[in-house]
mmCIF file of C-alpha atoms in Angstrom:
data_model
loop_
_atom_site.group_PDB
_atom_site.id
_atom_site.type_symbol
_atom_site.label_atom_id
_atom_site.label_comp_id
_atom_site.label_asym_id
_atom_site.label_seq_id
_atom_site.Cartn_x
_atom_site.Cartn_y
_atom_site.Cartn_z
ATOM 1 C CA ILE A 1 112.488 23.376 156.732
ATOM 2 C CA ARG A 2 115.297 24.945 158.766
ATOM 3 C CA GLU A 3 112.856 26.330 161.331
ATOM 4 C CA SER A 4 111.104 22.994 161.837
ATOM 5 C CA ALA A 5 114.468 21.160 161.943
ATOM 6 C CA THR A 6 115.763 23.530 164.631
ATOM 7 C CA LEU A 7 112.564 23.140 166.641
ATOM 8 C CA THR A 8 112.743 19.346 166.302
ATOM 9 C CA ARG A 9 116.348 19.311 167.559
ATOM 10 C CA ASP A 10 115.364 21.420 170.565
ATOM 11 C CA VAL A 11 112.436 19.122 171.343
ATOM 12 C CA LEU A 12 114.602 15.978 171.067
ATOM 13 C CA GLU A 13 117.392 17.398 173.248
ATOM 14 C CA GLN A 14 114.960 18.593 175.889
ATOM 15 C CA HIS A 15 113.078 15.284 175.906
ATOM 16 C CA PHE A 16 116.183 13.131 176.276
ATOM 17 C CA ASN A 17 117.663 15.430 178.932
ATOM 18 C CA ASP A 18 114.417 15.069 180.856
ATOM 19 C CA LEU A 19 114.614 11.295 180.407
ATOM 20 C CA LYS A 20 118.182 11.231 181.746
ATOM 21 C CA GLY A 21 117.162 13.155 184.833
ATOM 22 C CA THR A 22 114.122 10.973 185.395
ATOM 23 C CA LEU A 23 116.070 7.723 184.911
ATOM 24 C CA LYS A 24 118.794 8.857 187.334
ATOM 25 C CA LYS A 25 116.151 9.754 189.883
ATOM 26 C CA LEU A 26 114.438 6.378 189.483
ATOM 27 C CA LEU A 27 117.747 4.465 189.753
ATOM 28 C CA ASP A 28 118.716 6.423 192.880
ATOM 29 C CA GLU A 29 115.316 5.691 194.426
ATOM 30 C CA ARG A 30 115.675 1.973 193.635
ATOM 31 C CA LEU A 31 119.203 1.884 195.095
ATOM 32 C CA MET A 32 118.023 3.535 198.315
ATOM 33 C CA SER A 33 115.147 1.072 198.557
ATOM 34 C CA LEU A 34 117.480 -1.931 198.220
ATOM 35 C CA LEU A 35 119.996 -0.495 200.710
ATOM 36 C CA GLN A 36 117.190 0.056 203.222
ATOM 37 C CA GLU A 37 116.107 -3.539 202.679
ATOM 38 C CA VAL A 38 119.671 -4.727 203.458
ATOM 39 C CA ASP A 39 119.728 -2.616 206.625
ATOM 40 C CA THR A 40 116.383 -4.026 207.774
ATOM 41 C CA ILE A 41 117.398 -7.666 207.236
ATOM 42 C CA GLU A 42 120.754 -7.089 208.966
ATOM 43 C CA GLN A 43 119.175 -5.482 212.012
ATOM 44 C CA GLU A 44 116.419 -8.077 212.355
ATOM 45 C CA SER A 45 118.772 -11.045 211.861
ATOM 46 C CA ILE A 46 121.655 -9.877 214.062
ATOM 47 C CA LYS A 47 119.519 -9.007 217.093
ATOM 48 C CA PRO A 48 118.884 -12.591 218.413
ATOM 49 C CA LEU A 49 122.534 -13.536 217.751
ATOM 50 C CA ASP A 50 123.729 -10.506 219.723
ATOM 51 C CA GLU A 51 121.451 -11.498 222.613
ATOM 52 C CA CYS A 52 122.769 -15.071 222.498
ATOM 53 C CA GLN A 53 126.361 -13.807 222.544
ATOM 54 C CA LYS A 54 125.630 -11.605 225.558
ATOM 55 C CA LEU A 55 124.176 -14.586 227.447
ATOM 56 C CA ILE A 56 127.205 -16.752 226.683
ATOM 57 C CA GLU A 57 129.635 -14.017 227.659
ATOM 58 C CA HIS A 58 127.716 -13.461 230.904
ATOM 59 C CA GLY A 59 127.840 -17.234 231.696
ATOM 60 C CA VAL A 60 131.584 -17.426 231.017
ATOM 61 C CA SER A 61 132.214 -14.367 233.185
ATOM 62 C CA THR A 62 130.162 -15.867 236.023
ATOM 63 C CA ALA A 63 132.098 -19.156 235.762
ATOM 64 C CA ASP A 64 135.425 -17.308 235.871
ATOM 65 C CA ASP A 65 134.339 -15.428 238.989
ATOM 66 C CA LEU A 66 133.228 -18.657 240.658
ATOM 67 C CA LEU A 67 136.487 -20.392 239.701
ATOM 68 C CA ARG A 68 138.544 -17.600 241.218
ATOM 69 C CA GLU A 69 136.411 -17.726 244.378
ATOM 70 C CA GLY A 70 136.972 -21.514 244.661
ATOM 71 C CA GLU A 71 140.705 -21.171 244.251
ATOM 72 C CA SER A 72 140.701 -18.500 246.958
ATOM 73 C CA ALA A 73 138.748 -20.785 249.292
ATOM 74 C CA VAL A 74 141.152 -23.689 248.784
ATOM 75 C CA HIS A 75 144.310 -21.670 249.284
ATOM 76 C CA GLY A 76 143.015 -19.402 252.043
ATOM 77 C CA ASP A 77 143.665 -19.563 255.799
ATOM 78 C CA VAL A 78 142.530 -22.655 257.701
ATOM 79 C CA GLY A 79 140.258 -20.553 259.868
ATOM 80 C CA GLN A 80 138.440 -18.967 256.927
ATOM 81 C CA GLN A 81 138.624 -22.014 254.666
ATOM 82 C CA ASN A 82 135.463 -23.686 255.944
ATOM 83 C CA GLU A 83 133.486 -20.452 255.706
ATOM 84 C CA LYS A 84 134.688 -19.710 252.158
ATOM 85 C CA LEU A 85 134.110 -23.288 251.022
ATOM 86 C CA CYS A 86 130.575 -23.130 252.385
ATOM 87 C CA SER A 87 129.902 -19.852 250.516
ATOM 88 C CA PHE A 88 131.482 -21.268 247.350
ATOM 89 C CA THR A 89 129.341 -24.414 247.596
ATOM 90 C CA LYS A 90 126.111 -22.414 247.938
ATOM 91 C CA LYS A 91 126.932 -20.208 244.906
ATOM 92 C CA ALA A 92 127.922 -23.232 242.838
ATOM 93 C CA LEU A 93 124.553 -24.893 243.612
ATOM 94 C CA HIS A 94 122.611 -21.810 242.431
ATOM 95 C CA ILE A 95 124.591 -21.196 239.200
ATOM 96 C CA GLN A 96 123.780 -23.464 236.208
ATOM 97 C CA LEU A 97 127.145 -23.735 234.542
ATOM 98 C CA ASP A 98 125.946 -26.463 232.167
ATOM 99 C CA SER A 99 123.115 -24.287 230.635
ATOM 100 C CA LEU A 100 123.817 -22.369 227.366
ATOM 101 C CA PRO A 101 121.396 -20.565 224.979
ATOM 102 C CA GLU A 102 120.547 -22.330 221.766
ATOM 103 C CA VAL A 103 122.875 -21.231 218.983
ATOM 104 C CA PRO A 104 121.370 -21.449 215.459
ATOM 105 C CA SER A 105 123.176 -23.539 212.885
ATOM 106 C CA LEU A 106 124.974 -21.803 210.061
ATOM 107 C CA VAL A 107 122.355 -22.827 207.498
ATOM 108 C CA ASP A 108 119.721 -20.917 209.517
ATOM 109 C CA VAL A 109 121.760 -17.731 209.733
ATOM 110 C CA PRO A 110 120.972 -15.190 206.957
ATOM 111 C CA CYS A 111 123.730 -14.507 204.457
ATOM 112 C CA LEU A 112 122.903 -11.393 202.425
ATOM 113 C CA SER A 113 123.667 -11.007 198.728
ATOM 114 C CA ALA A 114 122.425 -8.918 195.796
ATOM 115 C CA GLN A 115 120.855 -10.434 192.683
ATOM 116 C CA LEU A 116 121.218 -8.096 189.713
ATOM 117 C CA ASP A 117 119.782 -9.263 186.409
ATOM 118 C CA ASP A 118 121.864 -8.074 183.489
ATOM 119 C CA CYS A 119 118.901 -8.487 181.128
ATOM 120 C CA LEU A 120 117.620 -5.086 182.332
ATOM 121 C CA LEU A 121 120.310 -3.423 180.245
ATOM 122 C CA THR A 122 119.231 -5.417 177.198
ATOM 123 C CA ILE A 123 115.576 -4.512 177.717
ATOM 124 C CA LEU A 124 116.424 -0.838 178.233
ATOM 125 C CA LYS A 125 118.695 -0.848 175.212
ATOM 126 C CA ASN A 126 115.981 -2.290 172.984
ATOM 127 C CA GLN A 127 113.377 0.144 174.312
ATOM 128 C CA ILE A 128 115.686 3.150 174.016
ATOM 129 C CA PHE A 129 116.661 2.361 170.432
ATOM 130 C CA ARG A 130 112.964 2.138 169.527
ATOM 131 C CA HIS A 131 112.010 5.277 171.455
ATOM 132 C CA GLY A 132 111.082 8.310 169.391
ATOM 133 C CA THR A 133 110.727 8.857 165.660
ATOM 134 C CA VAL A 134 111.376 11.706 163.290
ATOM 135 C CA ALA A 135 108.610 12.410 160.792
ATOM 136 C CA SER A 136 109.156 14.516 157.711
ATOM 137 C CA ARG A 137 105.404 15.122 157.359
ATOM 138 C CA PRO A 138 102.646 14.978 160.004
ATOM 139 C CA PRO A 139 99.807 12.512 159.255
ATOM 140 C CA VAL A 140 97.159 15.285 159.361
ATOM 141 C CA GLN A 141 97.136 18.808 157.995
ATOM 142 C CA LEU A 142 94.842 21.813 158.201
ATOM 143 C CA GLU A 143 92.733 22.031 155.084
ATOM 144 C CA GLU A 144 90.346 25.005 155.198
ATOM 145 C CA PHE A 145 89.252 28.009 157.232
ATOM 146 C CA VAL A 146 85.701 29.309 156.806
ATOM 147 C CA GLU A 147 84.762 32.671 158.280
ATOM 148 C CA LYS A 148 81.880 32.690 160.733
ATOM 149 C CA PRO A 149 80.401 35.591 162.709
ATOM 150 C CA GLY A 150 82.740 35.808 165.685
ATOM 151 C CA GLY A 151 84.240 32.428 164.838
ATOM 152 C CA ILE A 152 86.166 30.287 162.374
ATOM 153 C CA LEU A 153 85.186 26.885 161.012
ATOM 154 C CA VAL A 154 88.427 24.875 160.880
ATOM 155 C CA ARG A 155 88.657 21.760 158.698
ATOM 156 C CA TRP A 156 91.531 19.275 158.546
ATOM 157 C CA CYS A 157 92.274 16.062 156.683
ATOM 158 C CA LYS A 158 94.466 12.963 156.883
ATOM 159 C CA VAL A 159 97.420 13.007 154.461
ATOM 160 C CA ASP A 160 99.027 9.688 155.444
ATOM 161 C CA ASP A 161 97.136 6.767 153.892
ATOM 162 C CA ASP A 162 98.711 4.275 156.293
ATOM 163 C CA PHE A 163 97.707 6.237 159.401
ATOM 164 C CA VAL A 164 94.468 5.153 161.118
ATOM 165 C CA PRO A 165 93.285 8.030 163.347
ATOM 166 C CA GLN A 166 91.294 7.546 166.518
ATOM 167 C CA ASP A 167 91.090 11.144 167.760
ATOM 168 C CA TYR A 168 92.123 14.582 166.589
ATOM 169 C CA ARG A 169 93.406 17.455 168.698
ATOM 170 C CA LEU A 170 93.030 21.071 167.563
ATOM 171 C CA GLN A 171 94.901 23.950 169.215
ATOM 172 C CA TYR A 172 95.023 27.689 168.601
ATOM 173 C CA ARG A 173 96.660 30.835 169.888
ATOM 174 C CA LYS A 174 95.837 34.472 169.381
ATOM 175 C CA GLY A 175 98.273 36.627 167.450
ATOM 176 C CA THR A 176 101.757 36.295 168.877
ATOM 177 C CA ALA A 177 100.770 34.588 172.133
ATOM 178 C CA SER A 178 103.465 32.262 173.460
ATOM 179 C CA HIS A 179 101.340 29.180 174.125
ATOM 180 C CA PHE A 180 98.804 27.168 172.143
ATOM 181 C CA GLU A 181 95.708 25.938 173.960
ATOM 182 C CA ASP A 182 93.391 23.022 173.257
ATOM 183 C CA VAL A 183 90.100 23.956 171.652
ATOM 184 C CA TYR A 184 88.850 20.553 170.447
ATOM 185 C CA VAL A 185 89.592 16.850 171.018
ATOM 186 C CA GLY A 186 87.430 14.285 169.234
ATOM 187 C CA SER A 187 86.844 12.197 166.141
ATOM 188 C CA GLU A 188 85.389 14.907 163.854
ATOM 189 C CA THR A 189 87.462 16.535 161.114
ATOM 190 C CA GLU A 190 86.037 20.038 161.554
ATOM 191 C CA PHE A 191 85.190 22.349 164.410
ATOM 192 C CA ILE A 192 83.785 25.863 164.810
ATOM 193 C CA VAL A 193 86.064 27.892 167.089
ATOM 194 C CA LEU A 194 83.992 30.600 168.772
ATOM 195 C CA HIS A 195 84.933 33.746 170.696
ATOM 196 C CA ILE A 196 87.184 34.873 167.844
ATOM 197 C CA ASP A 197 87.830 38.609 167.613
ATOM 198 C CA PRO A 198 87.226 39.993 164.109
ATOM 199 C CA ASN A 199 90.217 41.048 161.983
ATOM 200 C CA VAL A 200 92.741 39.403 164.317
ATOM 201 C CA ASP A 201 95.135 36.648 163.212
ATOM 202 C CA TYR A 202 94.935 33.307 165.020
ATOM 203 C CA GLN A 203 97.364 30.423 164.570
ATOM 204 C CA PHE A 204 95.981 26.896 164.393
ATOM 205 C CA ARG A 205 97.563 23.450 164.421
ATOM 206 C CA VAL A 206 96.201 19.906 164.581
ATOM 207 C CA CYS A 207 97.540 16.452 165.439
ATOM 208 C CA ALA A 208 96.053 12.979 165.712
ATOM 209 C CA ARG A 209 96.252 9.862 167.854
ATOM 210 C CA GLY A 210 96.513 6.519 166.099
ATOM 211 C CA ASP A 211 94.005 3.778 166.737
ATOM 212 C CA GLY A 212 94.814 2.011 170.005
ATOM 213 C CA ARG A 213 97.712 4.332 170.861
ATOM 214 C CA GLN A 214 98.223 6.818 173.682
ATOM 215 C CA GLU A 215 100.744 9.238 172.192
ATOM 216 C CA TRP A 216 99.839 12.051 169.787
ATOM 217 C CA SER A 217 101.311 12.441 166.345
ATOM 218 C CA PRO A 218 103.532 15.395 165.350
ATOM 219 C CA TRP A 219 101.736 18.715 164.943
ATOM 220 C CA SER A 220 100.683 19.952 161.545
ATOM 221 C CA VAL A 221 102.274 23.051 160.048
ATOM 222 C CA PRO A 222 100.714 26.022 161.923
ATOM 223 C CA GLN A 223 98.472 28.135 159.729
ATOM 224 C CA ILE A 224 96.836 31.508 160.231
ATOM 225 C CA GLY A 225 93.060 31.993 160.169
ATOM 226 C CA ARG A 226 90.921 35.054 160.757
ATOM 227 C CA THR A 227 87.360 36.264 160.409
ATOM 228 C CA THR A 228 86.133 39.631 159.241
ATOM 229 C CA LEU A 229 82.560 38.950 160.363
ATOM 230 C CA VAL A 230 81.398 40.546 163.588
ATOM 231 C CA PRO A 231 79.925 38.115 166.126
ATOM 232 C CA HIS A 232 76.190 37.642 166.472
ATOM 233 C CA GLU A 233 74.843 39.410 169.563
ATOM 234 C CA TRP A 234 71.454 39.592 171.241
ATOM 235 C CA THR A 235 70.156 43.068 171.942
ATOM 236 C CA THR A 236 70.319 44.204 175.550
ATOM 237 C CA GLY A 237 67.606 45.666 177.750
ATOM 238 C CA LEU A 238 64.710 43.211 177.311
ATOM 239 C CA GLU A 239 63.454 42.412 180.806
ATOM 240 C CA GLY A 240 62.589 38.767 180.209
ATOM 241 C CA TYR A 241 66.112 37.705 179.185
ATOM 242 C CA SER A 242 69.554 37.615 180.778
ATOM 243 C CA LEU A 243 72.607 37.702 178.501
ATOM 244 C CA SER A 244 76.160 36.360 178.780
ATOM 245 C CA SER A 245 79.150 38.717 178.849
ATOM 246 C CA ARG A 246 79.670 38.297 175.096
ATOM 247 C CA ARG A 247 75.916 38.671 174.516
ATOM 248 C CA ASN A 248 75.778 35.533 172.350
ATOM 249 C CA ILE A 249 73.873 33.476 174.967
ATOM 250 C CA ALA A 250 70.351 34.397 176.081
ATOM 251 C CA LEU A 251 68.600 32.895 179.116
ATOM 252 C CA ARG A 252 64.845 33.194 179.620
ATOM 253 C CA ASN A 253 64.615 34.323 183.232
ATOM 254 C CA ASP A 254 61.789 34.300 185.786
ATOM 255 C CA SER A 255 60.435 37.691 184.759
ATOM 256 C CA GLN A 256 56.753 37.763 183.812
ATOM 257 C CA SER A 257 57.606 40.118 180.972
ATOM 258 C CA CYS A 258 57.351 38.512 177.543
ATOM 259 C CA GLY A 259 58.268 39.496 174.016
ATOM 260 C CA VAL A 260 60.676 38.695 171.202
ATOM 261 C CA LEU A 261 64.404 39.057 171.834
ATOM 262 C CA TYR A 262 66.056 40.276 168.621
ATOM 263 C CA SER A 263 69.637 40.484 167.475
ATOM 264 C CA LYS A 264 71.515 43.703 168.051
ATOM 265 C CA ALA A 265 71.807 44.258 164.287
ATOM 266 C CA PRO A 266 70.905 42.448 161.023
ATOM 267 C CA THR A 267 74.121 40.403 161.085
ATOM 268 C CA TYR A 268 72.786 37.280 159.361
ATOM 269 C CA PHE A 269 73.574 37.310 155.638
ATOM 270 C CA CYS A 270 72.253 35.009 152.940
ATOM 271 C CA GLY A 271 74.769 32.304 152.121
ATOM 272 C CA GLN A 272 75.767 31.840 155.739
ATOM 273 C CA THR A 273 74.619 29.286 158.308
ATOM 274 C CA LEU A 274 72.891 30.593 161.425
ATOM 275 C CA THR A 275 72.985 28.186 164.368
ATOM 276 C CA PHE A 276 70.947 28.121 167.588
ATOM 277 C CA ARG A 277 72.038 25.646 170.254
ATOM 278 C CA GLN A 278 70.453 24.775 173.586
ATOM 279 C CA VAL A 279 73.402 24.918 175.968
ATOM 280 C CA ILE A 280 71.999 23.615 179.268
ATOM 281 C CA GLU A 281 71.047 20.139 180.455
ATOM 282 C CA THR A 282 67.463 21.098 181.200
ATOM 283 C CA VAL A 283 65.101 23.281 179.225
ATOM 284 C CA GLY A 284 61.998 25.219 180.102
ATOM 285 C CA GLN A 285 58.403 24.157 179.628
ATOM 286 C CA PRO A 286 57.525 24.312 175.902
ATOM 287 C CA ASP A 287 54.766 26.468 174.452
ATOM 288 C CA ARG A 288 53.329 26.787 170.939
ATOM 289 C CA ARG A 289 54.291 30.450 170.877
ATOM 290 C CA ASP A 290 57.992 29.651 171.409
ATOM 291 C CA SER A 291 60.104 30.457 168.400
ATOM 292 C CA LEU A 292 63.639 30.554 167.024
ATOM 293 C CA GLY A 293 64.161 32.162 163.664
ATOM 294 C CA VAL A 294 64.950 35.135 161.422
ATOM 295 C CA CYS A 295 62.987 38.162 160.318
ATOM 296 C CA VAL A 296 63.256 41.140 158.004
ATOM 297 C CA GLU A 297 62.906 43.741 160.730
ATOM 298 C CA GLN A 298 62.364 44.168 164.450
ATOM 299 C CA GLN A 299 58.704 44.561 165.362
ATOM 300 C CA ASN A 300 57.860 45.233 168.982
ATOM 301 C CA GLY A 301 54.514 44.296 170.460
ATOM 302 C CA TYR A 302 54.653 40.641 169.420
ATOM 303 C CA ASP A 303 55.245 37.730 171.802
ATOM 304 C CA SER A 304 56.415 35.382 169.017
ATOM 305 C CA LEU A 305 58.158 35.300 165.629
ATOM 306 C CA GLN A 306 55.119 33.514 164.230
ATOM 307 C CA ARG A 307 54.195 36.598 162.232
ATOM 308 C CA ASP A 308 54.567 38.224 158.833
ATOM 309 C CA LYS A 309 58.084 38.730 157.382
ATOM 310 C CA ALA A 310 59.584 36.016 159.580
ATOM 311 C CA VAL A 311 60.380 32.308 159.432
ATOM 312 C CA CYS A 312 60.841 30.288 162.613
ATOM 313 C CA ILE A 313 60.604 26.947 164.357
ATOM 314 C CA SER A 314 58.703 26.375 167.587
ATOM 315 C CA THR A 315 60.062 24.260 170.423
ATOM 316 C CA ASN A 316 57.554 21.545 169.483
ATOM 317 C CA GLY A 317 59.066 21.362 165.975
ATOM 318 C CA ALA A 318 56.393 23.276 164.060
ATOM 319 C CA VAL A 319 57.720 25.518 161.245
ATOM 320 C CA PHE A 320 56.099 28.878 160.521
ATOM 321 C CA VAL A 321 56.499 31.006 157.384
ATOM 322 C CA ASN A 322 55.041 34.528 157.520
ATOM 323 C CA GLY A 323 52.878 33.445 160.454
ATOM 324 C CA LYS A 324 51.464 30.322 158.736
ATOM 325 C CA GLU A 325 52.271 26.838 160.006
ATOM 326 C CA MET A 326 53.704 24.415 157.438
ATOM 327 C CA THR A 327 52.544 20.844 157.125
ATOM 328 C CA ASN A 328 56.115 19.593 157.443
ATOM 329 C CA GLN A 329 57.342 19.413 161.023
ATOM 330 C CA LEU A 330 60.761 18.942 162.573
ATOM 331 C CA PRO A 331 61.671 17.110 165.819
ATOM 332 C CA ALA A 332 61.003 18.999 169.029
ATOM 333 C CA VAL A 333 63.757 21.198 170.421
ATOM 334 C CA THR A 334 65.205 19.553 173.540
ATOM 335 C CA SER A 335 68.299 19.763 175.727
ATOM 336 C CA GLY A 336 71.420 19.995 173.551
ATOM 337 C CA SER A 337 69.439 20.460 170.325
ATOM 338 C CA THR A 338 70.989 22.412 167.457
ATOM 339 C CA VAL A 339 68.818 24.299 164.967
ATOM 340 C CA THR A 340 70.387 25.785 161.824
ATOM 341 C CA PHE A 341 69.072 28.196 159.193
ATOM 342 C CA ASP A 342 70.575 28.370 155.706
ATOM 343 C CA MET A 343 69.318 30.811 153.069
ATOM 344 C CA GLU A 344 70.207 31.658 149.502
ATOM 345 C CA VAL A 345 68.716 34.059 146.993
ATOM 346 C CA VAL A 346 66.897 32.188 144.215
ATOM 347 C CA GLN A 347 64.946 34.979 142.490
ATOM 348 C CA LEU A 348 65.221 38.705 141.978
ATOM 349 C CA GLY A 349 62.772 40.920 140.120
ATOM 350 C CA PRO A 350 58.990 40.861 139.633
ATOM 351 C CA SER A 351 56.975 37.700 140.019
ATOM 352 C CA SER A 352 53.285 38.125 139.319
ATOM 353 C CA ASN A 353 52.424 34.515 140.177
ATOM 354 C CA GLU A 354 53.371 34.808 143.848
ATOM 355 C CA GLY A 355 52.934 38.520 144.344
ATOM 356 C CA GLY A 356 56.540 39.162 145.401
ATOM 357 C CA ASN A 357 59.754 40.198 143.760
ATOM 358 C CA PHE A 358 62.288 38.563 146.091
ATOM 359 C CA LYS A 359 62.572 34.869 146.929
ATOM 360 C CA LEU A 360 64.854 33.101 149.383
ATOM 361 C CA ARG A 361 65.456 29.341 149.507
ATOM 362 C CA VAL A 362 65.349 28.476 153.225
ATOM 363 C CA THR A 363 66.660 25.261 154.831
ATOM 364 C CA ILE A 364 65.895 24.666 158.523
ATOM 365 C CA SER A 365 67.630 21.679 160.139
ATOM 366 C CA SER A 366 67.046 20.148 163.553
ATOM 367 C CA ASN A 367 68.155 16.799 164.975
ATOM 368 C CA ASN A 368 69.323 15.396 161.601
ATOM 369 C CA ARG A 369 66.114 16.356 159.802
ATOM 370 C CA GLU A 370 65.440 19.373 157.607
ATOM 371 C CA VAL A 371 62.704 21.209 155.717
ATOM 372 C CA VAL A 372 63.310 23.265 152.571
ATOM 373 C CA PHE A 373 60.965 25.924 151.248
ATOM 374 C CA ASP A 374 60.890 29.227 149.374
ATOM 375 C CA TRP A 375 60.255 32.383 151.353
ATOM 376 C CA VAL A 376 58.722 35.128 149.226
ATOM 377 C CA LEU A 377 59.248 38.730 150.281
ATOM 378 C CA ASP A 378 58.099 42.009 148.756
ATOM 379 C CA GLN A 379 61.462 43.679 149.208
ATOM 380 C CA CYS A 380 65.119 42.873 148.548
ATOM 381 C CA CYS A 381 66.717 41.686 151.765
ATOM 382 C CA VAL A 382 70.135 40.002 152.075
ATOM 383 C CA SER A 383 70.815 40.774 155.748
ATOM 384 C CA LEU A 384 68.338 39.691 158.389
ATOM 385 C CA TYR A 385 67.691 39.933 162.106
ATOM 386 C CA PHE A 386 67.443 36.776 164.181
ATOM 387 C CA GLY A 387 65.303 36.376 167.261
ATOM 388 C CA CYS A 388 63.803 34.093 169.873
ATOM 389 C CA SER A 389 60.839 34.054 172.196
ATOM 390 C CA PHE A 390 60.068 31.694 175.068
ATOM 391 C CA SER A 391 56.981 31.787 177.245
ATOM 392 C CA TYR A 392 58.472 29.974 180.248
ATOM 393 C CA PRO A 393 61.809 30.371 182.063
ATOM 394 C CA GLY A 394 64.714 27.927 181.763
ATOM 395 C CA TRP A 395 65.476 28.125 178.057
ATOM 396 C CA LYS A 396 69.079 29.040 177.283
ATOM 397 C CA VAL A 397 70.233 29.459 173.692
ATOM 398 C CA LEU A 398 73.612 30.133 172.111
ATOM 399 C CA VAL A 399 73.709 31.764 168.671
ATOM 400 C CA PHE A 400 76.610 31.633 166.239
#
């Protein structure tokens, strides 16, 4: 409680300090804008009046000069009087002393003033007093962590009955890292976080956004999750496939070499879910020999998993058990498709009816459809290899 209260105080103080700085900056910018507007109106309005004043002053100055010249002509010597009077008369005829520029009336002259609406303070006051809330409990909380090979399935739930969520936002950070990072934003209440190092603590937190709102809710209480399961990896060295840096993505390349790409080790255990996902927008040309599935052991020399001691699905949706095609068929594997395998042990010991002493209940799901069947083996096997084979380039599959 004390830790969250201290953190909340820090967040509130930082937020309102930021608001103060931003508001001051906005008010200063508005003040400068209004002052510039005053300067512009003053300059544009005063210019014609200044020009009018200059014309009037020039006319008065010219009249004064002419008046002085006339007085000089009248009071001058008799010999020069006629000459000066003649010059005065000529100047007087050329100067229009009765012409003045038009002076605007007072009602047409701008008179600047500032209109400042006091209701802004009332609006700001109402908005400020409604800004921000303190919640004693976030509306969503983390509920469960499920270990996955090289990943963690994170589940969360809504704990506030009055809260109507629109989206959720999941973040995590590794160990004692300083910053959380987004790993999922969407409407689902669970997500598999991949690229998780085994036996390392990760902190998770989740928040939500209410229906029709823009802001996110407070974060849930951070919780620690970890996985002890090593990540699934494809084996390296097969010429027909290129692998990602983490070796969990395989791409069928342009090589003419064919064969089955197996997992590095038998890392799939009964009771887990094995997932294959097509991770590119386009896929390669399908072929009946294509296959995604699991097997008891690696067997080189085959170009497909459609063989004994293996179960698989072809890209056209056909399901094969020990090399035999089932009558039930799943949708074809296309761009973005996800195929999952789930297995559980249903029988141990001898079974004379079916000729085997080990039986697995297998569920294969693809595009919201699934087939369920029993896979009979002649040996106990709880960890299996997975594999894939594609005849044509362009297929790219992620396994987790």
